[in-house]
Amino acid sequence: MNLTAHNTLRIAARADQVLQIDSEAALAEISQQLGQQPRCILGSGSNVVLHAPIPATVLLSQIKGRHIRPQGVLVAGAGENWHEVVMWSLAQGYGGLENLALIPGTVGAAPVQNIGAYGVEISERLINLTAWDFQSRQLHTFSKAECGFAYRHSIFKDPALQGPWNQPRFFITQVQLQLAPIAKAEVNIGYGDLKAAFAGHSNPPSPMEVADAVMAIRRRKLPDPAEIGNVGSFFKNPIISNVQAKNLRLLHPDLPQYPLTDHGSDQCKISAAWLIERCGFKGARRGDVGVHQGHALVLVNHGDGTGREILALAHEIQQAVVARFGVFLEPEPVFMP
Ligand code: EPU
């Protein structure tokens, strides 16, 4: 089966078999049937690069359902669309997810890479998540602490726990997030672009107004996967030592740097987009793949680009950035196979 419709880079990779998983019971059954045969998990494919045929059974995460318990606990099935859940929670009168509006992907994929935008990461809202364990063939609940969250990372991205791409141990089925009633919600508008959007406003904006501003910024800067294939940021913003950052700043005073609170005071994060743009790649094109002209961190598929072409371009960018700045860019999406 062709997976073009199941990955937002719109790569035409093929898979042996594709199965829709719409309940926890279906997982138990599939577990039994597949045994140790190769398998992999796809949500809406918004953070994967399929760069060759997939010699495995693809399990599509489609467990639905959403409700909000008293005390603002949002319970959502892993196969729900993330952005729809964000907008629905606001319409139900709860804030907390507004900064994460319009991020492509499913609810279950969101904690895997600890999605984050405009000053908020999902880890700040997560209470716990439930996952099917293919080893013990049982459901297991992970507290926030057990998820091992870091910048664009969790244990579900760690091969030491999750195993190789074709033998993933855990399949996330449900996520619980802590929201706040809109009247009590504290909005976070400290991130540069958002701060600018509300400059001059005397009253703090409502969560809905923040979501509107976030959506406007994203639509201005980032390509819509429905129009042009992409997986959002292709590289993480590199975390480097303060010493290296200071040396880089001497040579490049305008390189954006962000202090880290959670990674110790001897490191900071720098802008990958800035490094890539300075190496001349913004808007560059190699056949049918390229770098988005509006944001240097986003690789795009202009039509019939292949996963291999995307990887070749990513490699070319990594080499250029290392050669010029001595900084390694770590890819953000997961590569399959
Ligand atoms: N910049 C450039 N050239 C560009 C784009 C940006 O030099 O083409 C510089 C600008 O100085 C800008 C700075 O980079 O001020 C930061 O840009 P932006 O606010 O767009 O954020 P980012 O660091 O490039 C990160 C996330 C995005 C998230 C935004 C907003 C990562 C890898 N990416 O991008 O997440 O939306 O911040 O919070 O951390 C994603 O993960 O797919 C994603 C889009």
GROMACS .gro file of C-alpha atoms and ligand atoms in nm:
model
  381
    1MET     CA    1   0.000   0.000   0.000
    2ASN     CA    2   0.117   0.353  -0.085
    3LEU     CA    3   0.165   0.580   0.220
    4THR     CA    4   0.156   0.920   0.046
    5ALA     CA    5  -0.166   1.014   0.226
    6HIS     CA    6  -0.023   0.901   0.561
    7ASN     CA    7   0.283   1.130   0.586
    8THR     CA    8   0.282   1.509   0.564
    9LEU     CA    9   0.607   1.517   0.362
   10ARG     CA   10   0.396   1.333   0.103
   11ILE     CA   11   0.664   1.075   0.027
   12ALA     CA   12   0.532   0.789  -0.187
   13ALA     CA   13   0.679   0.507   0.024
   14ARG     CA   14   0.513   0.167   0.020
   15ALA     CA   15   0.441  -0.062   0.313
   16ASP     CA   16   0.381  -0.437   0.331
   17GLN     CA   17   0.055  -0.398   0.519
   18VAL     CA   18  -0.142  -0.116   0.687
   19LEU     CA   19  -0.382  -0.179   0.977
   20GLN     CA   20  -0.609   0.072   1.147
   21ILE     CA   21  -0.599   0.056   1.526
   22ASP     CA   22  -0.919   0.209   1.663
   23SER     CA   23  -0.941   0.050   2.009
   24GLU     CA   24  -0.728  -0.095   2.286
   25ALA     CA   25  -0.896  -0.431   2.221
   26ALA     CA   26  -0.776  -0.417   1.858
   27LEU     CA   27  -0.421  -0.370   1.988
   28ALA     CA   28  -0.443  -0.680   2.204
   29GLU     CA   29  -0.561  -0.880   1.905
   30ILE     CA   30  -0.296  -0.744   1.665
   31SER     CA   31  -0.027  -0.807   1.925
   32GLN     CA   32  -0.125  -1.170   1.934
   33GLN     CA   33  -0.142  -1.199   1.555
   34LEU     CA   34   0.185  -1.022   1.474
   35GLY     CA   35   0.400  -1.179   1.744
   36GLN     CA   36   0.759  -1.071   1.667
   37GLN     CA   37   0.689  -0.972   1.305
   38PRO     CA   38   0.812  -0.621   1.211
   39ARG     CA   39   0.564  -0.344   1.286
   40CYS     CA   40   0.573   0.034   1.309
   41ILE     CA   41   0.338   0.303   1.436
   42LEU     CA   42   0.206   0.602   1.241
   43GLY     CA   43  -0.020   0.879   1.367
   44SER     CA   44  -0.077   1.128   1.086
   45GLY     CA   45   0.287   1.101   0.979
   46SER     CA   46   0.369   1.466   1.053
   47ASN     CA   47   0.708   1.392   1.209
   48VAL     CA   48   0.846   1.104   1.002
   49VAL     CA   49   1.065   1.070   0.697
   50LEU     CA   50   0.982   0.755   0.501
   51HIS     CA   51   1.292   0.719   0.290
   52ALA     CA   52   1.248   0.368   0.148
   53PRO     CA   53   0.980   0.099   0.126
   54ILE     CA   54   0.862   0.002   0.475
   55PRO     CA   55   0.920  -0.370   0.532
   56ALA     CA   56   0.675  -0.388   0.821
   57THR     CA   57   0.309  -0.378   0.912
   58VAL     CA   58   0.212  -0.015   0.966
   59LEU     CA   59  -0.024   0.036   1.262
   60LEU     CA   60  -0.227   0.354   1.217
   61SER     CA   61  -0.312   0.520   1.548
   62GLN     CA   62  -0.685   0.593   1.526
   63ILE     CA   63  -0.820   0.553   1.880
   64LYS     CA   64  -1.074   0.833   1.919
   65GLY     CA   65  -1.262   0.993   2.207
   66ARG     CA   66  -1.231   1.312   2.411
   67HIS     CA   67  -1.388   1.445   2.727
   68ILE     CA   68  -1.306   1.687   3.004
   69ARG     CA   69  -1.340   1.569   3.363
   70PRO     CA   70  -1.416   1.797   3.656
   71GLN     CA   71  -1.104   1.991   3.763
   72GLY     CA   72  -1.018   2.043   3.394
   73VAL     CA   73  -0.860   1.706   3.314
   74LEU     CA   74  -0.875   1.653   2.938
   75VAL     CA   75  -0.877   1.286   2.838
   76ALA     CA   76  -0.815   1.226   2.467
   77GLY     CA   77  -0.765   0.921   2.249
   78ALA     CA   78  -0.426   0.900   2.079
   79GLY     CA   79  -0.578   0.902   1.730
   80GLU     CA   80  -0.756   1.237   1.775
   81ASN     CA   81  -0.626   1.526   1.566
   82TRP     CA   82  -0.418   1.751   1.794
   83HIS     CA   83  -0.532   2.089   1.659
   84GLU     CA   84  -0.901   1.988   1.668
   85VAL     CA   85  -0.863   1.890   2.033
   86VAL     CA   86  -0.694   2.223   2.113
   87MET     CA   87  -0.977   2.423   1.952
   88TRP     CA   88  -1.245   2.199   2.107
   89SER     CA   89  -1.098   2.242   2.456
   90LEU     CA   90  -1.108   2.621   2.414
   91ALA     CA   91  -1.470   2.601   2.293
   92GLN     CA   92  -1.552   2.394   2.605
   93GLY     CA   93  -1.422   2.685   2.815
   94TYR     CA   94  -1.074   2.558   2.905
   95GLY     CA   95  -0.737   2.718   2.840
   96GLY     CA   96  -0.385   2.575   2.851
   97LEU     CA   97  -0.324   2.448   2.498
   98GLU     CA   98  -0.365   2.774   2.303
   99ASN     CA   99   0.008   2.821   2.233
  100LEU     CA  100   0.010   2.476   2.071
  101ALA     CA  101  -0.268   2.552   1.819
  102LEU     CA  102  -0.224   2.442   1.456
  103ILE     CA  103   0.057   2.194   1.525
  104PRO     CA  104  -0.001   1.911   1.277
  105GLY     CA  105  -0.031   1.554   1.405
  106THR     CA  106  -0.222   1.333   1.645
  107VAL     CA  107  -0.269   1.353   2.022
  108GLY     CA  108  -0.066   1.033   2.069
  109ALA     CA  109   0.232   1.165   1.873
  110ALA     CA  110   0.239   1.494   2.065
  111PRO     CA  111   0.416   1.364   2.379
  112VAL     CA  112   0.654   1.140   2.180
  113GLN     CA  113   0.851   1.441   2.062
  114ASN     CA  114   0.724   1.672   2.340
  115ILE     CA  115   0.571   1.920   2.093
  116GLY     CA  116   0.637   2.281   2.178
  117ALA     CA  117   0.571   2.624   2.039
  118TYR     CA  118   0.562   2.987   2.150
  119GLY     CA  119   0.696   2.920   2.498
  120VAL     CA  120   0.491   2.610   2.593
  121GLU     CA  121   0.569   2.236   2.570
  122ILE     CA  122   0.305   1.962   2.607
  123SER     CA  123   0.508   1.820   2.900
  124GLU     CA  124   0.399   2.124   3.103
  125ARG     CA  125   0.034   2.016   3.067
  126LEU     CA  126   0.064   1.637   3.070
  127ILE     CA  127  -0.063   1.448   3.377
  128ASN     CA  128  -0.009   1.096   3.243
  129LEU     CA  129  -0.046   0.881   2.934
  130THR     CA  130  -0.149   0.523   2.872
  131ALA     CA  131   0.033   0.294   2.631
  132TRP     CA  132  -0.001  -0.064   2.515
  133ASP     CA  133   0.313  -0.262   2.598
  134PHE     CA  134   0.382  -0.512   2.320
  135GLN     CA  135   0.618  -0.699   2.555
  136SER     CA  136   0.389  -0.763   2.852
  137ARG     CA  137   0.074  -0.731   2.634
  138GLN     CA  138  -0.088  -0.501   2.886
  139LEU     CA  139  -0.176  -0.135   2.915
  140HIS     CA  140   0.068   0.070   3.120
  141THR     CA  141   0.021   0.422   3.258
  142PHE     CA  142   0.322   0.655   3.258
  143SER     CA  143   0.330   0.955   3.490
  144LYS     CA  144   0.476   1.277   3.353
  145ALA     CA  145   0.806   1.206   3.533
  146GLU     CA  146   0.826   0.857   3.382
  147CYS     CA  147   0.798   1.000   3.029
  148GLY     CA  148   1.152   1.146   3.054
  149PHE     CA  149   1.061   1.469   2.875
  150ALA     CA  150   1.327   1.702   2.740
  151TYR     CA  151   1.340   1.948   2.450
  152ARG     CA  152   1.168   1.765   2.158
  153HIS     CA  153   1.231   1.433   2.335
  154SER     CA  154   1.074   1.164   2.554
  155ILE     CA  155   1.150   0.801   2.636
  156PHE     CA  156   0.920   0.706   2.346
  157LYS     CA  157   1.187   0.844   2.109
  158ASP     CA  158   1.465   0.657   2.288
  159PRO     CA  159   1.565   0.328   2.118
  160ALA     CA  160   1.701   0.199   2.453
  161LEU     CA  161   1.343   0.182   2.585
  162GLN     CA  162   1.123   0.191   2.276
  163GLY     CA  163   1.340  -0.043   2.066
  164PRO     CA  164   1.413  -0.013   1.692
  165TRP     CA  165   1.169   0.154   1.450
  166ASN     CA  166   1.030  -0.184   1.338
  167GLN     CA  167   0.980  -0.331   1.687
  168PRO     CA  168   0.840  -0.043   1.897
  169ARG     CA  169   0.753  -0.155   2.248
  170PHE     CA  170   0.489   0.103   2.344
  171PHE     CA  171   0.185   0.223   2.146
  172ILE     CA  172   0.032   0.530   2.311
  173THR     CA  173  -0.347   0.496   2.339
  174GLN     CA  174  -0.461   0.787   2.557
  175VAL     CA  175  -0.328   1.115   2.698
  176GLN     CA  176  -0.448   1.315   3.001
  177LEU     CA  177  -0.374   1.687   3.016
  178GLN     CA  178  -0.435   1.945   3.288
  179LEU     CA  179  -0.631   2.247   3.163
  180ALA     CA  180  -0.769   2.548   3.348
  181PRO     CA  181  -1.114   2.712   3.320
  182ILE     CA  182  -1.074   3.013   3.090
  183ALA     CA  183  -1.156   3.260   3.369
  184LYS     CA  184  -0.860   3.127   3.571
  185ALA     CA  185  -0.621   3.041   3.285
  186GLU     CA  186  -0.290   3.225   3.283
  187VAL     CA  187  -0.178   3.297   2.929
  188ASN     CA  188   0.186   3.277   2.825
  189ILE     CA  189   0.272   3.551   2.576
  190GLY     CA  190   0.642   3.589   2.659
  191TYR     CA  191   0.773   3.440   2.330
  192GLY     CA  192   0.905   3.707   2.088
  193ASP     CA  193   0.645   3.682   1.810
  194LEU     CA  194   0.353   3.660   2.055
  195LYS     CA  195   0.482   3.945   2.267
  196ALA     CA  196   0.495   4.158   1.952
  197ALA     CA  197   0.139   4.053   1.856
  198PHE     CA  198   0.002   4.185   2.187
  199ALA     CA  199   0.232   4.485   2.233
  200GLY     CA  200   0.027   4.789   2.330
  201HIS     CA  201  -0.266   4.586   2.469
  202SER     CA  202  -0.351   4.699   2.819
  203ASN     CA  203  -0.537   4.382   2.929
  204PRO     CA  204  -0.396   4.030   2.900
  205PRO     CA  205  -0.549   3.847   2.602
  206SER     CA  206  -0.788   3.555   2.647
  207PRO     CA  207  -0.666   3.201   2.563
  208MET     CA  208  -0.879   3.216   2.245
  209GLU     CA  209  -0.710   3.541   2.139
  210VAL     CA  210  -0.371   3.379   2.200
  211ALA     CA  211  -0.472   3.080   1.984
  212ASP     CA  212  -0.581   3.321   1.707
  213ALA     CA  213  -0.246   3.503   1.725
  214VAL     CA  214  -0.051   3.174   1.723
  215MET     CA  215  -0.246   3.054   1.420
  216ALA     CA  216  -0.182   3.383   1.237
  217ILE     CA  217   0.194   3.362   1.308
  218ARG     CA  218   0.214   2.998   1.200
  219ARG     CA  219   0.017   3.066   0.879
  220ARG     CA  220   0.250   3.356   0.800
  221LYS     CA  221   0.575   3.169   0.864
  222LEU     CA  222   0.523   2.798   0.817
  223PRO     CA  223   0.400   2.608   0.511
  224ASP     CA  224   0.065   2.428   0.540
  225PRO     CA  225   0.129   2.053   0.492
  226ALA     CA  226  -0.203   2.035   0.303
  227GLU     CA  227  -0.047   2.261   0.038
  228ILE     CA  228   0.321   2.166   0.040
  229GLY     CA  229   0.474   1.854   0.194
  230ASN     CA  230   0.676   1.919   0.511
  231VAL     CA  231   0.731   1.799   0.869
  232GLY     CA  232   0.768   2.140   1.034
  233SER     CA  233   1.115   2.199   1.179
  234PHE     CA  234   1.352   1.947   1.025
  235PHE     CA  235   1.629   2.006   1.281
  236LYS     CA  236   1.629   2.075   1.653
  237ASN     CA  237   1.768   2.406   1.769
  238PRO     CA  238   2.118   2.299   1.881
  239ILE     CA  239   2.207   2.307   2.249
  240ILE     CA  240   2.572   2.410   2.288
  241SER     CA  241   2.802   2.513   2.572
  242ASN     CA  242   2.794   2.873   2.688
  243VAL     CA  243   3.165   2.891   2.601
  244GLN     CA  244   3.100   2.791   2.239
  245ALA     CA  245   2.800   3.027   2.227
  246LYS     CA  246   3.014   3.315   2.351
  247ASN     CA  247   3.277   3.247   2.084
  248LEU     CA  248   3.009   3.230   1.813
  249ARG     CA  249   2.855   3.555   1.941
  250LEU     CA  250   3.189   3.733   1.903
  251LEU     CA  251   3.191   3.642   1.534
  252HIS     CA  252   2.813   3.664   1.476
  253PRO     CA  253   2.652   3.910   1.719
  254ASP     CA  254   2.305   3.863   1.563
  255LEU     CA  255   2.290   3.482   1.612
  256PRO     CA  256   1.973   3.427   1.823
  257GLN     CA  257   2.052   3.252   2.153
  258TYR     CA  258   1.810   3.140   2.421
  259PRO     CA  259   1.907   3.065   2.782
  260LEU     CA  260   1.812   2.723   2.920
  261THR     CA  261   1.659   2.680   3.259
  262ASP     CA  262   1.619   2.305   3.255
  263HIS     CA  263   1.949   2.190   3.103
  264GLY     CA  264   2.190   2.349   3.349
  265SER     CA  265   2.338   2.695   3.332
  266ASP     CA  266   2.646   2.601   3.128
  267GLN     CA  267   2.450   2.546   2.805
  268CYS     CA  268   2.221   2.745   2.578
  269LYS     CA  269   2.006   2.691   2.270
  270ILE     CA  270   2.079   2.866   1.941
  271SER     CA  271   1.868   2.916   1.629
  272ALA     CA  272   1.912   2.640   1.370
  273ALA     CA  273   1.708   2.844   1.119
  274TRP     CA  274   1.957   3.131   1.147
  275LEU     CA  275   2.257   2.898   1.090
  276ILE     CA  276   2.089   2.738   0.785
  277GLU     CA  277   1.985   3.073   0.638
  278ARG     CA  278   2.339   3.210   0.678
  279CYS     CA  279   2.471   2.910   0.483
  280GLY     CA  280   2.253   3.024   0.192
  281PHE     CA  281   1.993   2.747   0.194
  282LYS     CA  282   1.673   2.947   0.252
  283GLY     CA  283   1.455   2.891  -0.056
  284ALA     CA  284   1.715   2.653  -0.208
  285ARG     CA  285   1.588   2.375  -0.433
  286ARG     CA  286   1.737   2.040  -0.529
  287GLY     CA  287   1.508   1.880  -0.786
  288ASP     CA  288   1.167   1.840  -0.623
  289VAL     CA  289   1.285   1.897  -0.264
  290GLY     CA  290   1.405   2.215  -0.101
  291VAL     CA  291   1.418   2.455   0.193
  292HIS     CA  292   1.105   2.663   0.249
  293GLN     CA  293   1.151   3.024   0.141
  294GLY     CA  294   0.965   3.154   0.448
  295HIS     CA  295   1.149   2.950   0.714
  296ALA     CA  296   1.495   2.798   0.679
  297LEU     CA  297   1.425   2.519   0.930
  298VAL     CA  298   1.157   2.358   0.715
  299LEU     CA  299   1.244   2.116   0.434
  300VAL     CA  300   0.972   2.079   0.173
  301ASN     CA  301   0.859   1.839  -0.096
  302HIS     CA  302   0.756   2.039  -0.402
  303GLY     CA  303   0.586   1.741  -0.562
  304ASP     CA  304   0.752   1.413  -0.642
  305GLY     CA  305   1.048   1.441  -0.404
  306THR     CA  306   1.170   1.117  -0.250
  307GLY     CA  307   1.278   1.040   0.104
  308ARG     CA  308   1.631   0.984  -0.024
  309GLU     CA  309   1.639   1.333  -0.180
  310ILE     CA  310   1.521   1.484   0.148
  311LEU     CA  311   1.796   1.296   0.336
  312ALA     CA  312   2.060   1.409   0.084
  313LEU     CA  313   1.954   1.773   0.127
  314ALA     CA  314   1.949   1.737   0.507
  315HIS     CA  315   2.301   1.593   0.493
  316GLU     CA  316   2.421   1.877   0.268
  317ILE     CA  317   2.282   2.131   0.518
  318GLN     CA  318   2.442   1.953   0.816
  319GLN     CA  319   2.782   1.949   0.643
  320ALA     CA  320   2.764   2.317   0.549
  321VAL     CA  321   2.662   2.423   0.903
  322VAL     CA  322   2.936   2.215   1.067
  323ALA     CA  323   3.196   2.350   0.823
  324ARG     CA  324   3.099   2.714   0.878
  325PHE     CA  325   2.994   2.723   1.244
  326GLY     CA  326   3.127   2.400   1.401
  327VAL     CA  327   2.772   2.310   1.515
  328PHE     CA  328   2.599   1.976   1.445
  329LEU     CA  329   2.230   1.992   1.356
  330GLU     CA  330   2.035   1.697   1.492
  331PRO     CA  331   1.730   1.601   1.282
  332GLU     CA  332   1.398   1.637   1.459
  333PRO     CA  333   1.172   1.385   1.276
  334VAL     CA  334   1.200   1.009   1.302
  335PHE     CA  335   1.344   0.821   1.001
  336MET     CA  336   1.172   0.503   0.883
  337PRO     CA  337   1.304   0.250   0.798
  338EPU     N1  338   1.521   3.270   1.186
  338EPU     C1  339   1.609   3.289   1.082
  338EPU     N2  340   1.571   3.246   0.957
  338EPU     C2  341   1.452   3.185   0.934
  338EPU     C3  342   1.363   3.166   1.042
  338EPU     C4  343   1.400   3.209   1.167
  338EPU     O1  344   1.718   3.343   1.098
  338EPU     O2  345   1.428   3.148   0.819
  338EPU     C5  346   1.563   3.316   1.320
  338EPU     C6  347   1.500   3.447   1.357
  338EPU     O3  348   1.595   3.527   1.422
  338EPU     C7  349   1.392   3.410   1.456
  338EPU     C8  350   1.451   3.287   1.522
  338EPU     O4  351   1.524   3.221   1.418
  338EPU     O5  352   1.370   3.513   1.546
  338EPU     C9  353   1.347   3.192   1.579
  338EPU     O6  354   1.253   3.160   1.477
  338EPU     P1  355   1.108   3.101   1.515
  338EPU     O7  356   1.040   3.189   1.612
  338EPU     O8  357   1.037   3.072   1.387
  338EPU     O9  358   1.141   2.968   1.595
  338EPU     P2  359   1.238   2.845   1.569
  338EPU    O10  360   1.337   2.842   1.680
  338EPU    O11  361   1.296   2.847   1.431
  338EPU    C10  362   1.097   2.680   1.711
  338EPU    C11  363   1.033   2.545   1.695
  338EPU    C12  364   0.905   2.555   1.614
  338EPU    C13  365   0.810   2.648   1.686
  338EPU    C14  366   0.877   2.785   1.702
  338EPU    C15  367   0.794   2.880   1.787
  338EPU    C16  368   1.217   2.385   1.706
  338EPU    C17  369   1.302   2.287   1.631
  338EPU     N3  370   1.127   2.453   1.631
  338EPU    O12  371   1.136   2.723   1.580
  338EPU    O13  372   0.847   2.425   1.610
  338EPU    O14  373   0.688   2.663   1.613
  338EPU    O15  374   1.004   2.770   1.771
  338EPU    O16  375   0.798   2.838   1.919
  338EPU    O17  376   1.231   2.399   1.826
  338EPU    C18  377   0.834   2.222   1.487
  338EPU    O18  378   0.890   2.167   1.584
  338EPU    O19  379   0.801   2.157   1.385
  338EPU    C19  380   0.812   2.366   1.490
  338EPU    C20  381   0.764   2.434   1.386
   0.00000   0.00000   0.00000
